[in-house]
Every structure is written in structure tokens, then in C-alpha cells.
mmCIF file of C-alpha atoms in Angstrom:
data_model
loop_
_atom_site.group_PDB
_atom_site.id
_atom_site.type_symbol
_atom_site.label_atom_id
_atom_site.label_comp_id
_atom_site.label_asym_id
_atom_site.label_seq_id
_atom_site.Cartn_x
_atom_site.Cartn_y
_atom_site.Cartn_z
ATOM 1 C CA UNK A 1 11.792 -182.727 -53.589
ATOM 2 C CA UNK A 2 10.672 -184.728 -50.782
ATOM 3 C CA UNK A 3 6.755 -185.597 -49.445
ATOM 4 C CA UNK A 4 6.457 -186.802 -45.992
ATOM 5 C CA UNK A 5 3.734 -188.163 -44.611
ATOM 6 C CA UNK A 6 3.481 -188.390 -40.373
ATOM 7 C CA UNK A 7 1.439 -190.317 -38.800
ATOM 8 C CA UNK A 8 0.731 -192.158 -35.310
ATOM 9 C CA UNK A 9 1.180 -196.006 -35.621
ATOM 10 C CA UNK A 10 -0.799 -196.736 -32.539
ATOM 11 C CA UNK A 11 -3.577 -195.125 -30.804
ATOM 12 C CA UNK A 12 -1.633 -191.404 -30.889
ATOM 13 C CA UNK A 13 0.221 -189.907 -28.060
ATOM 14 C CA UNK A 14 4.138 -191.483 -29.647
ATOM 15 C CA UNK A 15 5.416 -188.584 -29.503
ATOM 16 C CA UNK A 16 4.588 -187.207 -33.132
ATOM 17 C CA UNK A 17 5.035 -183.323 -32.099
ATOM 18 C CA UNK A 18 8.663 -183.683 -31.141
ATOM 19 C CA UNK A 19 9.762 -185.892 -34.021
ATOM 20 C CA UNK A 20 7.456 -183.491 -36.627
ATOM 21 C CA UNK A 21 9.693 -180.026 -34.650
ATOM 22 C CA UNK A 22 12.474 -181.831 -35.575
ATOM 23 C CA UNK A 23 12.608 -182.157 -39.180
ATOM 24 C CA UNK A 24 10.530 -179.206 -39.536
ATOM 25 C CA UNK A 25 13.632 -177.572 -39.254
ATOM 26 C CA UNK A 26 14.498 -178.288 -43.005
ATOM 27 C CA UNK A 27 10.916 -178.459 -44.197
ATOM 28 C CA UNK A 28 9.610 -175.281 -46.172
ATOM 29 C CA UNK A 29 6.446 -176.273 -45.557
ATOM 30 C CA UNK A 30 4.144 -178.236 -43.213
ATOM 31 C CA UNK A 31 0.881 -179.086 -43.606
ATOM 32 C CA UNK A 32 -1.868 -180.571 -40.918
ATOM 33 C CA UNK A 33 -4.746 -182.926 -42.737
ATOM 34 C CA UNK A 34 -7.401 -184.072 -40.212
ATOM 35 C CA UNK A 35 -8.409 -183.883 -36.972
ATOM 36 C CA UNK A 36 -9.359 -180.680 -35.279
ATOM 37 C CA UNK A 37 -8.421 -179.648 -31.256
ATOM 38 C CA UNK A 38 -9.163 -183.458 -30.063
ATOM 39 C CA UNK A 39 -5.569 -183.938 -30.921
ATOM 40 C CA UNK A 40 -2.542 -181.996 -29.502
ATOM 41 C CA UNK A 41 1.209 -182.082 -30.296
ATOM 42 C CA UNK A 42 3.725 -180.482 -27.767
ATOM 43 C CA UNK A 43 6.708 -178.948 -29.409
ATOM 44 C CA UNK A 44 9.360 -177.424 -27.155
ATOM 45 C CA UNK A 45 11.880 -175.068 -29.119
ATOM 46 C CA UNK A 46 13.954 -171.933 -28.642
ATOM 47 C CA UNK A 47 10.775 -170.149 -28.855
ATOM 48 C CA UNK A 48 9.517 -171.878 -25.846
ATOM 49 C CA UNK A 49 7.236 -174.956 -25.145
ATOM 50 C CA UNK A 50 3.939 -174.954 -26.373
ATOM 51 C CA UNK A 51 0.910 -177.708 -26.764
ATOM 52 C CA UNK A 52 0.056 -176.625 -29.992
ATOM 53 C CA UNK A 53 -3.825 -178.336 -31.173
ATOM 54 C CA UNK A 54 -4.418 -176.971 -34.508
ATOM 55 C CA UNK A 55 -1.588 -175.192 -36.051
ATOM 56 C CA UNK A 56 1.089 -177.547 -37.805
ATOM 57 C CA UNK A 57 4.557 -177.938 -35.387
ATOM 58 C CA UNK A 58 6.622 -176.255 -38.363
ATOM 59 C CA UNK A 59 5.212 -172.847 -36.958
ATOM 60 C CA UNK A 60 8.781 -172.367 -34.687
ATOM 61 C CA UNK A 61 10.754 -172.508 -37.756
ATOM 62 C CA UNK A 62 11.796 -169.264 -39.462
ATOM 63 C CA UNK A 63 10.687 -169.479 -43.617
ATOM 64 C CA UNK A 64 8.166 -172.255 -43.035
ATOM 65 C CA UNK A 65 5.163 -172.529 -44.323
ATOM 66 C CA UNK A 66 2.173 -173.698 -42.263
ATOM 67 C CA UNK A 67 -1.372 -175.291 -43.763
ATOM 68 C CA UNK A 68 -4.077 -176.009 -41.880
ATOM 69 C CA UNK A 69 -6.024 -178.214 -44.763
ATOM 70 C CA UNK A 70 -9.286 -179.281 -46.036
ATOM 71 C CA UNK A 71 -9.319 -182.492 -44.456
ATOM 72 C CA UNK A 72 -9.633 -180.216 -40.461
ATOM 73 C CA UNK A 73 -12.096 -179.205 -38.183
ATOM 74 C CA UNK A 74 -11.643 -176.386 -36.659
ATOM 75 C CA UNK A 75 -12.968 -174.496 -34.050
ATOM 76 C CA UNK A 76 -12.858 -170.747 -34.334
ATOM 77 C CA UNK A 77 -12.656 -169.746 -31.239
ATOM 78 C CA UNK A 78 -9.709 -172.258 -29.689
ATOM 79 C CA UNK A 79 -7.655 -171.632 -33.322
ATOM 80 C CA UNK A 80 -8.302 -167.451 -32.324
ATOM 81 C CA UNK A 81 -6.366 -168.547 -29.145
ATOM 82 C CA UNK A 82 -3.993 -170.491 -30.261
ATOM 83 C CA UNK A 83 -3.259 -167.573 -33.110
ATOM 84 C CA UNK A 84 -3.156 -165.303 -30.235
ATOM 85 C CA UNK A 85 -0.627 -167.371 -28.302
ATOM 86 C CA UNK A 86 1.755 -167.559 -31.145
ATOM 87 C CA UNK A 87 2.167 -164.164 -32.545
ATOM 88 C CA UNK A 88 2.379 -162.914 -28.228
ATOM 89 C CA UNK A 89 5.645 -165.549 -28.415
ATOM 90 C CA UNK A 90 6.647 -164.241 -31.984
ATOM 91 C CA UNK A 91 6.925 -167.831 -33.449
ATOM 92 C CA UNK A 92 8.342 -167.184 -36.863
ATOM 93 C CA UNK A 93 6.287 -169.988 -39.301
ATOM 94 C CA UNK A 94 3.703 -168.377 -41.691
ATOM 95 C CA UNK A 95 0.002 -169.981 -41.726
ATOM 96 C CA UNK A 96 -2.547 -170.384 -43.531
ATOM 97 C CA UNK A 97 -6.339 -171.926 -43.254
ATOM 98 C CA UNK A 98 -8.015 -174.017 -46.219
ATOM 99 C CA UNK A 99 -10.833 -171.974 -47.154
ATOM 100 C CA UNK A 100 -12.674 -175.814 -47.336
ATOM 101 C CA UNK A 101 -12.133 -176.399 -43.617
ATOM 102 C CA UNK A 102 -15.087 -177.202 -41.518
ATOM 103 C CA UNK A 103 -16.355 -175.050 -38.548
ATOM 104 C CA UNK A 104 -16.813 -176.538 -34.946
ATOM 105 C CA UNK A 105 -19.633 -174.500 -34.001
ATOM 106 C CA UNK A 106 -21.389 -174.429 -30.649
ATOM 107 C CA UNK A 107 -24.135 -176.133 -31.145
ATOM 108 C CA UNK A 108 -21.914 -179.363 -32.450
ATOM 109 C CA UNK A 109 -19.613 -179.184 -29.327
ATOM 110 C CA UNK A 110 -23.105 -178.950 -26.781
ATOM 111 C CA UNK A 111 -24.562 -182.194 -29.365
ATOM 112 C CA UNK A 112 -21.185 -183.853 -28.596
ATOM 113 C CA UNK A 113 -21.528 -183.671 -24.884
ATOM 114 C CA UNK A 114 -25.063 -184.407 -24.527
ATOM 115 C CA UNK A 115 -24.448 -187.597 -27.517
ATOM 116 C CA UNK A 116 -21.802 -188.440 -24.669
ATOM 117 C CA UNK A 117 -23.836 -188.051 -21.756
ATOM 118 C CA UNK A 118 -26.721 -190.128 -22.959
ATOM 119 C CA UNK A 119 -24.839 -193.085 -24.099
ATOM 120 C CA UNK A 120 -23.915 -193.739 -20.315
ATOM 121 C CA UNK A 121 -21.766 -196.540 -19.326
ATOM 122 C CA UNK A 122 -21.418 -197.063 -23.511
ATOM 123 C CA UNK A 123 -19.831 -194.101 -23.677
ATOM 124 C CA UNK A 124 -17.176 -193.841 -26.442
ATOM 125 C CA UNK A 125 -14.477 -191.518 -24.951
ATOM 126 C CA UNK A 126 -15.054 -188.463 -27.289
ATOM 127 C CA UNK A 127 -13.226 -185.661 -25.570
ATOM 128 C CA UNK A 128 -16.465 -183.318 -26.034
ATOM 129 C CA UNK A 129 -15.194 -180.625 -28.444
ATOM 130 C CA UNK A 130 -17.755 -181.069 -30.854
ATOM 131 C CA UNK A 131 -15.505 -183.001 -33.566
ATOM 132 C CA UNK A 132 -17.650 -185.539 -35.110
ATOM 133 C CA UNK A 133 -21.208 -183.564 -34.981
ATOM 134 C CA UNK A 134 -18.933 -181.377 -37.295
ATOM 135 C CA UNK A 135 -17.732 -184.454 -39.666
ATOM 136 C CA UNK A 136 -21.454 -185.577 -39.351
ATOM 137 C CA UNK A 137 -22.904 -182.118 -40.541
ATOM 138 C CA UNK A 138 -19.669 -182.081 -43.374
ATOM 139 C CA UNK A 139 -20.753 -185.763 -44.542
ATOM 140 C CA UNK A 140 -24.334 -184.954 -44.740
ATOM 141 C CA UNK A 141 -23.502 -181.160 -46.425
ATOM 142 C CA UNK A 142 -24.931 -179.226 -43.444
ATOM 143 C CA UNK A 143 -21.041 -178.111 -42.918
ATOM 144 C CA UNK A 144 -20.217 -174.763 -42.453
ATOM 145 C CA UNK A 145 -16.754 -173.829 -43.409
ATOM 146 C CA UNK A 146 -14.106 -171.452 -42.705
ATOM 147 C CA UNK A 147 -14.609 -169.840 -46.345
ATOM 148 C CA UNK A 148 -17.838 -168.898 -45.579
ATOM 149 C CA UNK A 149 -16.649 -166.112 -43.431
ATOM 150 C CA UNK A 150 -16.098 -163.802 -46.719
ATOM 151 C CA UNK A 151 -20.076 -163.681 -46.645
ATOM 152 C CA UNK A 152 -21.986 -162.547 -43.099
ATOM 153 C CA UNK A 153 -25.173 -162.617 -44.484
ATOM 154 C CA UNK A 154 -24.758 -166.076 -46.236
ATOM 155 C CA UNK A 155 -23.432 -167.130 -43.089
ATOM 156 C CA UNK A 156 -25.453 -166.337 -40.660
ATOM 157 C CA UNK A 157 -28.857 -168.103 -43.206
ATOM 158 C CA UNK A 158 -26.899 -171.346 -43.079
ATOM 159 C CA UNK A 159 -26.780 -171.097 -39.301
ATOM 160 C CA UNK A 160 -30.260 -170.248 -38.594
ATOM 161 C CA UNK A 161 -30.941 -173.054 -40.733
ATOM 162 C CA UNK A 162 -29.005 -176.037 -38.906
ATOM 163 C CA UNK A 163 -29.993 -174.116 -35.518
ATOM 164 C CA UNK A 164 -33.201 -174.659 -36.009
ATOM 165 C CA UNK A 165 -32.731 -178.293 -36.075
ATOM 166 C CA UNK A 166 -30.307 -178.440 -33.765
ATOM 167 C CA UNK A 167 -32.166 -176.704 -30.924
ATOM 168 C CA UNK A 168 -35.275 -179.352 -31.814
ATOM 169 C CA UNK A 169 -32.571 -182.581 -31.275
ATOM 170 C CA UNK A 170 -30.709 -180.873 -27.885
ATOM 171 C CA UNK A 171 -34.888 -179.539 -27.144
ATOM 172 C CA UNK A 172 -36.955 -182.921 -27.431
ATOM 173 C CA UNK A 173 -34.071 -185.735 -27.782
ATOM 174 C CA UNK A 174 -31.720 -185.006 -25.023
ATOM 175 C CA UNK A 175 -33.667 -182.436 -23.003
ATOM 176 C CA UNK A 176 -31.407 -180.369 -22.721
ATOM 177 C CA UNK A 177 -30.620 -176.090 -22.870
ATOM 178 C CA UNK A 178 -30.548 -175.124 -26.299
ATOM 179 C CA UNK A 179 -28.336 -172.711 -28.153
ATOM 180 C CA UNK A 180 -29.338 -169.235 -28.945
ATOM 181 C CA UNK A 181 -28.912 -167.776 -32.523
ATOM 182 C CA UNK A 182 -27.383 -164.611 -30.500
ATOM 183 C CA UNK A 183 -24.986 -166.487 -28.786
ATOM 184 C CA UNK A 184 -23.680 -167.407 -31.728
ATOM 185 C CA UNK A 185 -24.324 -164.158 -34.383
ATOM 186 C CA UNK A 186 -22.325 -162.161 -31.527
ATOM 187 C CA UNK A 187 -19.025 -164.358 -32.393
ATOM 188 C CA UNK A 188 -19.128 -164.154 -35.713
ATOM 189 C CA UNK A 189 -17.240 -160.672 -36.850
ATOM 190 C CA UNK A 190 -14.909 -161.398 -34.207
ATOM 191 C CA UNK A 191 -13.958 -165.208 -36.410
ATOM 192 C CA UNK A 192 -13.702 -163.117 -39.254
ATOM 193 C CA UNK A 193 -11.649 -160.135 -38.132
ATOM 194 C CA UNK A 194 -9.008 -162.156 -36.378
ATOM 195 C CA UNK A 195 -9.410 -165.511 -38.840
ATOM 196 C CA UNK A 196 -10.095 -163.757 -42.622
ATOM 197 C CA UNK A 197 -6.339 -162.938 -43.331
ATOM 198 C CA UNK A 198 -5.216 -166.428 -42.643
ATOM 199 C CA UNK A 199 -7.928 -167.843 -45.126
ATOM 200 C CA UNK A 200 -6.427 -169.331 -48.501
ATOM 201 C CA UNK A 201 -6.823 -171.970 -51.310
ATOM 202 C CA UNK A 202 -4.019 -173.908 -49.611
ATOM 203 C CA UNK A 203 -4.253 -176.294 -53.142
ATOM 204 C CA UNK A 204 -2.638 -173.623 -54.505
ATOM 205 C CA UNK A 205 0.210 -173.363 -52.064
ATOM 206 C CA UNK A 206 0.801 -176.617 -51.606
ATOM 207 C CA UNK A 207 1.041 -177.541 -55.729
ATOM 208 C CA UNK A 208 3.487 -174.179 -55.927
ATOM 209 C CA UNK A 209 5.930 -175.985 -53.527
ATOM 210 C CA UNK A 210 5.657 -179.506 -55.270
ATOM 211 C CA UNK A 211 6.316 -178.002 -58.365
ATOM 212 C CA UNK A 212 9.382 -176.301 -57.067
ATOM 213 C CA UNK A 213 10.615 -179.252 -55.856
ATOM 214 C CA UNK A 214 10.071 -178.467 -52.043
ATOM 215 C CA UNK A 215 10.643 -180.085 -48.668
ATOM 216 C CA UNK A 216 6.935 -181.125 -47.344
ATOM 217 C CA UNK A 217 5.733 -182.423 -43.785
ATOM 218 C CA UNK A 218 2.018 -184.199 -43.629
ATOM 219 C CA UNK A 219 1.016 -184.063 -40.484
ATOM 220 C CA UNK A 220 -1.299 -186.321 -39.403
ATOM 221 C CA UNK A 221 -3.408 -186.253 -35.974
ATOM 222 C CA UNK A 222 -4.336 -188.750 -33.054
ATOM 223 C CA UNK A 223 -3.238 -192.555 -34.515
ATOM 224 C CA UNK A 224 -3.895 -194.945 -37.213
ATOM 225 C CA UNK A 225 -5.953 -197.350 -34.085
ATOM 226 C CA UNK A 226 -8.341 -194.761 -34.126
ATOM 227 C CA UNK A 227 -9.220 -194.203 -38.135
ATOM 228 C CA UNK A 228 -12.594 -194.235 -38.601
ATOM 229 C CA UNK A 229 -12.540 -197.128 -40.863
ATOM 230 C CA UNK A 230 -9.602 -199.442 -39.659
ATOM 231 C CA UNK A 231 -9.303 -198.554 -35.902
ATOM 232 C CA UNK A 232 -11.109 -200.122 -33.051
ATOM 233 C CA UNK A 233 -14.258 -198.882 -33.863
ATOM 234 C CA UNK A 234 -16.282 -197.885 -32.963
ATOM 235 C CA UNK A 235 -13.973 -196.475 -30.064
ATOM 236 C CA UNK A 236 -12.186 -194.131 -32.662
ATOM 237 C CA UNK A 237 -12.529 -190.707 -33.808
ATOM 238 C CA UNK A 238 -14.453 -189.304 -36.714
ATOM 239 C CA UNK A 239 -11.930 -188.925 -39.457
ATOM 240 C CA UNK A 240 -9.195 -190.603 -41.051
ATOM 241 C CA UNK A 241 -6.059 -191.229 -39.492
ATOM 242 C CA UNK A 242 -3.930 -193.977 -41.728
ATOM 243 C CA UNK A 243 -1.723 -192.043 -44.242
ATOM 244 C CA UNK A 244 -3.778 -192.499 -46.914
ATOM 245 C CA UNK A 245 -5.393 -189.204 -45.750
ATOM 246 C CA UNK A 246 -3.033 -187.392 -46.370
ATOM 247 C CA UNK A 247 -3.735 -186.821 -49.946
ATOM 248 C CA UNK A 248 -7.137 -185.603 -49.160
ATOM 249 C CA UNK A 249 -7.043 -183.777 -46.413
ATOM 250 C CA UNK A 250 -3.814 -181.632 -47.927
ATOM 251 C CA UNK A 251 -4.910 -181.716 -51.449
ATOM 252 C CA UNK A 252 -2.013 -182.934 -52.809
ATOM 253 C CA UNK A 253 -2.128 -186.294 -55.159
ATOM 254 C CA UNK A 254 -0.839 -189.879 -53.644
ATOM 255 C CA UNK A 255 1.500 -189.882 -56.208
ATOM 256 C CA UNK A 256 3.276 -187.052 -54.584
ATOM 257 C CA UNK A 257 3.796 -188.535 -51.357
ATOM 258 C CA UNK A 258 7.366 -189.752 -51.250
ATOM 259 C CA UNK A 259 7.693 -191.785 -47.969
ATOM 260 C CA UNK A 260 5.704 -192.387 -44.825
ATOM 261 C CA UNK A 261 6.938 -191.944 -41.645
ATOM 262 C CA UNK A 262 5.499 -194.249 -38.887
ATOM 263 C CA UNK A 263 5.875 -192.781 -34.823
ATOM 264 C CA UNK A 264 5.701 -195.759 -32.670
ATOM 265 C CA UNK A 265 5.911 -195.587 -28.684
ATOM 266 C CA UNK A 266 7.865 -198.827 -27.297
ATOM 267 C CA UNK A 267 4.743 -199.459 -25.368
ATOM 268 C CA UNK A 268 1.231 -199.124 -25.768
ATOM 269 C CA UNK A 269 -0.684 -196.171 -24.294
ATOM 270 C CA UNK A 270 -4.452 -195.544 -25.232
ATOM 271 C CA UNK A 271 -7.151 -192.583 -23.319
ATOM 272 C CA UNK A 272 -10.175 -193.111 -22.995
ATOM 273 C CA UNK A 273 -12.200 -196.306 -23.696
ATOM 274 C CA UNK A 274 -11.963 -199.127 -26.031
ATOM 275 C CA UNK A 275 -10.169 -202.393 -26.324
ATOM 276 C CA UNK A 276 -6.723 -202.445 -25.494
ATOM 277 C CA UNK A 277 -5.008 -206.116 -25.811
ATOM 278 C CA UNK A 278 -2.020 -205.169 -23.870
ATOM 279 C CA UNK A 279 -3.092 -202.983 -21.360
ATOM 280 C CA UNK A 280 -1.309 -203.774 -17.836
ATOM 281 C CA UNK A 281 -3.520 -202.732 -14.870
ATOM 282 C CA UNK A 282 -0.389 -204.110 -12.563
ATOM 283 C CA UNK A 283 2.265 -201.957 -11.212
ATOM 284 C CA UNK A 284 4.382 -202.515 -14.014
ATOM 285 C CA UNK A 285 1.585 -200.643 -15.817
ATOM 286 C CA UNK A 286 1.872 -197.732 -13.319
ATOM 287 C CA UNK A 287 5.557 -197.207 -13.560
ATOM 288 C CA UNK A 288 5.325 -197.266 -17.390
ATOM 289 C CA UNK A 289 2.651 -194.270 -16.540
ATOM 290 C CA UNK A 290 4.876 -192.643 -14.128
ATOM 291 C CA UNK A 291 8.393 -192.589 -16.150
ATOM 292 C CA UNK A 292 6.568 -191.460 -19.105
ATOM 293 C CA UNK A 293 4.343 -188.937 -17.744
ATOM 294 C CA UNK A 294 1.362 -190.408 -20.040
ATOM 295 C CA UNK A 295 -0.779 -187.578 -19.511
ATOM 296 C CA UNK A 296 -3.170 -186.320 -22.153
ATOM 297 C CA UNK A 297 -2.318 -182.760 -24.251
ATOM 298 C CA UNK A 298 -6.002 -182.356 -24.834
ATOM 299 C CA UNK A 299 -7.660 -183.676 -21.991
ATOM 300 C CA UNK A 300 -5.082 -184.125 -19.183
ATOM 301 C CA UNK A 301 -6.900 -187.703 -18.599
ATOM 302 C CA UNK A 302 -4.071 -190.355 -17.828
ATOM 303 C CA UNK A 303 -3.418 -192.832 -20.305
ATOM 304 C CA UNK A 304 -3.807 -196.253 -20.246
ATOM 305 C CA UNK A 305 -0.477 -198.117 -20.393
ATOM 306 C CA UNK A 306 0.872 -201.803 -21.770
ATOM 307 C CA UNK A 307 2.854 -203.916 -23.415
ATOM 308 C CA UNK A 308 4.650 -202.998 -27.204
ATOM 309 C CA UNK A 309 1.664 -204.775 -29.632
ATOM 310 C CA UNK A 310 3.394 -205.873 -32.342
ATOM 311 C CA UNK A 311 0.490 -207.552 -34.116
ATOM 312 C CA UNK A 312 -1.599 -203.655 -34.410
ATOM 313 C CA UNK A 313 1.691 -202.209 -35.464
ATOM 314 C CA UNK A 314 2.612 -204.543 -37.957
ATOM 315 C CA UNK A 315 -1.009 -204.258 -39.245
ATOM 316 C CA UNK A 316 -0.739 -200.197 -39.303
ATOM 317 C CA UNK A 317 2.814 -200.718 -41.295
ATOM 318 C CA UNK A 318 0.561 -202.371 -44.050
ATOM 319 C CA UNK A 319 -2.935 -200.824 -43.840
ATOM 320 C CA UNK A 320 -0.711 -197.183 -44.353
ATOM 321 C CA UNK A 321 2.202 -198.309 -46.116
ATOM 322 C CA UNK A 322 4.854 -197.222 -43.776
ATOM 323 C CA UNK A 323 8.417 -196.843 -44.455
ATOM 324 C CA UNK A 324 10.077 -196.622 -41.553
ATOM 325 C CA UNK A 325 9.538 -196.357 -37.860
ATOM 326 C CA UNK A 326 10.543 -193.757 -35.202
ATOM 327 C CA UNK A 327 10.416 -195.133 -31.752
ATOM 328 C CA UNK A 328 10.068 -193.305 -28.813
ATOM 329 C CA UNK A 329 10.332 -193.656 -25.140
ATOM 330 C CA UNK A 330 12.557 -196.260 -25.789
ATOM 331 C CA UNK A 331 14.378 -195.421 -21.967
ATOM 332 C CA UNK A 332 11.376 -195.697 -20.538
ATOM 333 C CA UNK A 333 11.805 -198.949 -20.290
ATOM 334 C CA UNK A 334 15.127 -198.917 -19.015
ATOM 335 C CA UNK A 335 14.888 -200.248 -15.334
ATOM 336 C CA UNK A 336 11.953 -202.874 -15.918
ATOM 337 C CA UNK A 337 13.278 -206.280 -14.790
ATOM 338 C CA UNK A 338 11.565 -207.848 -17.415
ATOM 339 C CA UNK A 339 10.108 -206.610 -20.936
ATOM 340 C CA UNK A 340 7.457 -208.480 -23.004
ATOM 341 C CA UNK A 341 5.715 -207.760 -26.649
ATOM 342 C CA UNK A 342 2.527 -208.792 -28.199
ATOM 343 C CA UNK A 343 3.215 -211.257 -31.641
ATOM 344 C CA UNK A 344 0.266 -212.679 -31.865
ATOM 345 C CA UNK A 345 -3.668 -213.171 -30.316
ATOM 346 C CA UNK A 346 -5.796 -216.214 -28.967
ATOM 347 C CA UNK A 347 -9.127 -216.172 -29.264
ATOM 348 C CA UNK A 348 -11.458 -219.153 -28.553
ATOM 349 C CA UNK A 349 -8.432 -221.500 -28.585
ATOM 350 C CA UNK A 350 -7.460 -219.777 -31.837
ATOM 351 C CA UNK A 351 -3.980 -217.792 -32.808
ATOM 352 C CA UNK A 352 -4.420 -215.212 -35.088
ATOM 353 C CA UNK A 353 -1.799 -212.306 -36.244
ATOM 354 C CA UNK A 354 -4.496 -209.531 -37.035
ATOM 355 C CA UNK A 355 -6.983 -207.568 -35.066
ATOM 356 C CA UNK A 356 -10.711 -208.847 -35.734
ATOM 357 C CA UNK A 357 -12.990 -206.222 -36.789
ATOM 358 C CA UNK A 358 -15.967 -207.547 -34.443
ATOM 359 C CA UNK A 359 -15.835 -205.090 -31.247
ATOM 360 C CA UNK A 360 -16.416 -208.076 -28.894
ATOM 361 C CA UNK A 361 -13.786 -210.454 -30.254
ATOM 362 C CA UNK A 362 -11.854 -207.106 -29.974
ATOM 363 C CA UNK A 363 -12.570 -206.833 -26.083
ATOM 364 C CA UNK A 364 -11.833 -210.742 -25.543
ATOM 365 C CA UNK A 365 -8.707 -211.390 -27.222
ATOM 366 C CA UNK A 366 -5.740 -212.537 -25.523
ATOM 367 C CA UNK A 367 -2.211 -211.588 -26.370
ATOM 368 C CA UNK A 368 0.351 -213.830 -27.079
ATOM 369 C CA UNK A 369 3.311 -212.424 -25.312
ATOM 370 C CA UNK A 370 6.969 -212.270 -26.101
ATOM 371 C CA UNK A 371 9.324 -212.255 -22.602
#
């Protein structure tokens, strides 16, 4: 039996899809803990190349299982397409939905925008899918979850209810159009026609294949820069990223988890905002872009592109206990004249070999570079 746990060591975007295909290949099953369609893996196999957003990467593999677990957000509608998508390709993997999984509905995604919108030239980045009004409404049990679909009637109260105060925040806060009850009611047998036979206590699957002594993939989403508690907050996302989540989004205990598997670019690439120590806004930064397409999955927004930071790796390595590193892109860097890492920050006159948790002394460090 083996228990691996993926995860991004920088601010996602290494290459995680590829490397999580890969070993899929011997894994029986594989199992997605956080994150909802902000994140996207692209996995090219003989099946074809697809940017998959919700459904684990072990889905091209013939025998292996697929969970989507607890610790997700999903949204129906992009996860009926995505579905869709894979059974019109005939990719082999079975899948199956935590019945605890959260619901992007469409009042969170038209919250997240307008949230967005208002903050201005503060904004945070989100990519405007609607992912942390849904952690906010699971946090403050307002969540609706996938589970819920067995009951129409149940469901549809429970909407009303957070509609209602929805439409009064989107109404008198942000001014905005609000979101009709209709709109939404009309959606709802098609979730659980096409969704329903997918839905499972994935505890239960996941313990069967520990206790037979099964090959197991955690796959995590984004990177462990943008955790909601150790990243660069508050420019992160809304869930945990650092492997400790894998427990609890998958449902399986820490002690199971044999080894942790960090994916580390040989540069730096960040979208969206937030501090970035490294970042080169130079040519050099420009070619890195070019040679390794840094393009978005999700969003299609170019990333940002620097140096190798050694000091947020080395910090990721210990705040998630990593193993051992996969790195990527390593030709990338192949016909720079010169390459340079990060070991260490200044800061008012000051080294220091960790990142500060103050946002400003995040924005005004300077990195100590390597040549």
C-alpha cells in the first residue's frame, strides 16, 4: 500500500496535471481534496488532451478510481460539462462525487464578481467562479451540498432561504441585478438527473482501498503560496492547499498518508495579484513567459514570471512536510545566459530566510539573489 499526497510547492501552475497522469497509471485510485473549477490541470494522454478542472487526472486510466471529495466545491453546471466531455471521449476512469461536497450556486459566483468589482484597485485576483462565497456559506453552515440533491423539496427551502439574503446583499450592498429563485429552480432536476448516479460516501471507498492495501493519488489544487492560512494572504484562495488537507478533504486519516510529493517549477510563475519577491518585469521575464507558454488553464490570464525562490520553497517543504520534489520546466531555462535563485530576503537592512506574514513587509521585501 502506498498514500500519495500531490501538491503545488509554489503558487500552482508546476505542472501538477502531467506529473499526477503519470503515476496515475499505476494508481487504483485518485482522489481530488479542495479547490473547485478555480484550478485546472491539463493532462494529455492516448485519449486525447484535455484541461480537466474538477475531475481527478486518473480519469484516462482504465480500472481507476476517481473521487471528487468532501474537502471541493463544485459547481454543477461546469462538473455536468466536464462529465459530458469525458464520457463523448470515452475516458475509461470511474468517478465518483462526495455526497459532503459543497455547491457553487449562482448567486455565490454573481457575489464573487460583484465582491471583486467593488474592491477596485484592492482587488484580490479571484477568478470570479463563485469559490469562496461557497467556502463562506460552508464555514458559516449556509452550504448547500451535492447530497442534497436526493431531496427537491428540501432543496429548493434551503435555497429560498439563502436567496433571500442574498438578493438583499447583491440588492442594497452592491446595487446590483439580483438572482431569481426561477433561474435557479429551473436547473435543478437537470443537476440531479445528470449528477445523482455519481453521488457516493467516498469515506467508504476510499477506507475499502486502504484496507486492501491500494495504490492512492491525493490530489491537491492551485499551490501551497496560496493556502488560506500560510500563503500570501490575503492574495490566496479560500481553502487549504498545504498537504495537510489532504486528510480532510479525502477523508482518509494522516496516518495513512505515506509520502508527499512536492511539484516545483524551476522558476516562479504567479496570476493574478499579490506579492511576488522574484518577479522579473525585464525581458528575461518575458522569454521565461514565452518558452513556457505561462498561460492560465482557468483563466487564460498570463502569468507572472521570475526567478526560482528558494526561501518560499524551502518554507512549503516544512510547513507540508514534503518528501521529495518534482521539478519541471527545467529546459526552460536552457538558453538564458545567466540563471539566478532567491536564498534569502532583506528587509529594512535586515536578512531573513522566511516569508513575513505582514502583507506590506510581503510587498517590500527584497530578494537576495544567487547568480
Amino acid at each position: 500500500m502506498a498514500i500519495v499526497t500531490i501538491i503545488g510547492g509554489q503558487w500552482g501552475d508546476e505542472g501538477k496535471g502531467k506529473i499526477i497522469d503519470h503515476l496515475a497509471k499505476n494508481a487504483d485510485l485518485v482522489a481530488r481534496y479542495s479547490g473547485g473549477n478555480n484550478a485546472g490541470h491539463t493532462i494529455e494522454n492516448d485519449y486525447g488532451k484535455f484541461a480537466l478542472h474538477l475531475v481527478p487526472c486518473g480519469v484516462g486510466w482504465e480500472g481507476t478510481i476517481n473521487l471528487i471529495g468532501s474537502g471541493t466545491v463544485i459547481d454543477p453546471d461546469v462538473l455536468i460539462d466536464e462529465l459530458e466531455l469525458i464520457s463523448k471521449n470515452s475516458l475509461p476512469g470511474e468517478i465518483f462525487i462526495s455526497e459532503k461536497a459543497h455547491m457553487i450556486m449562482p448567486y455565490h459566483i454573481k457575489l464573487d464578481q460583484a465582491e471583486e468589482n467593488d474592491r477596485g484597485s484592492e482587488a484580490v485576483g479571484t477568478t470570479g467562479r463563485g469559490i469562496g462565497p461557497a467556502y463562506s456559506d460552508k464555514i458559516s453552515r449556509n452550504g448547500i451540498r451535492i447530497g442534497d440533491l436526493k431531496d427537491i423539496d428540501l432543496l429548493q427551502k434551503k435555497i429560498s432561504k439563502n436567496l433571500n439574503f442574498k438578493n438583499k446583499i447583491l440588492r442594497e450592498i452592491y446595487e446590483t441585478e439580483e438572482i431569481s429563485e426561477k433561474e435557479i429552480f429551473e436547473k435543478i432536476d437537470n443537476w440531479q438527473n445528470k449528477l445523482s448516479k455519481y453521488i457516493a460516501n467516498t469515506e467508504q471507498i476510499i477506507h475499502r482501498n486502504i484496507e486492501e492495501k491500494k495504490f492512492i493519488l491525493l490530489e491537491g489544487a492551485q499551490g501551497a503560496l496560496l493556502d488560506i492560512d500560510h500563503g500570501t494572504y490575503p492574495f490566496v484562495t479560500s481553502s487549504n492547499t498545504v498537504a495537510s488537507a489532504a486528510a480532510t478533504g479525502s477523508g482518509c486519516g494522516p496516518n495513512s498518508i505515506n509520502y508527499v510529493l512536492g511539484i516545483t517549477k524551476a522558476y516562479s510563475t504567479r496570476v493574478g495579484e499579490g506579492p511576488f519577491p522574484t518577479e522579473l518585469t525585464d525581458k528575461v521575464g518575458k522569454e521565461l513567459g514565452e518558452r513556457g507558454k505561462e498561460f492560465g488553464t482557468v483563466t487564460s490570464r498570463k502569468r507572472r514570471c521570475g526567478w526560482f525562490d528558494g526561501v518560499l520553497v524551502r518554507q512549503t517543504i516544512k510547513i507540508s512536510g514534503i518528501n521529495g520534489i518534482a521539478l519541471t520546466k527545467l529546459d526552460v531555462l536552457d538558453e538564458l545566459e545567466e540563471i539566478k535563485m532567491c536564498i534569502a530576503y532583506e528587509i529594512k537592512g535586515k536578512k531573513i530566510n522566511y516569508l513575513p506574514a505582514s502583507t506590506d513587509e510581503q510587498l517590500n521585501i527584497k530578494p537576495c539573489l544567487l547568480y
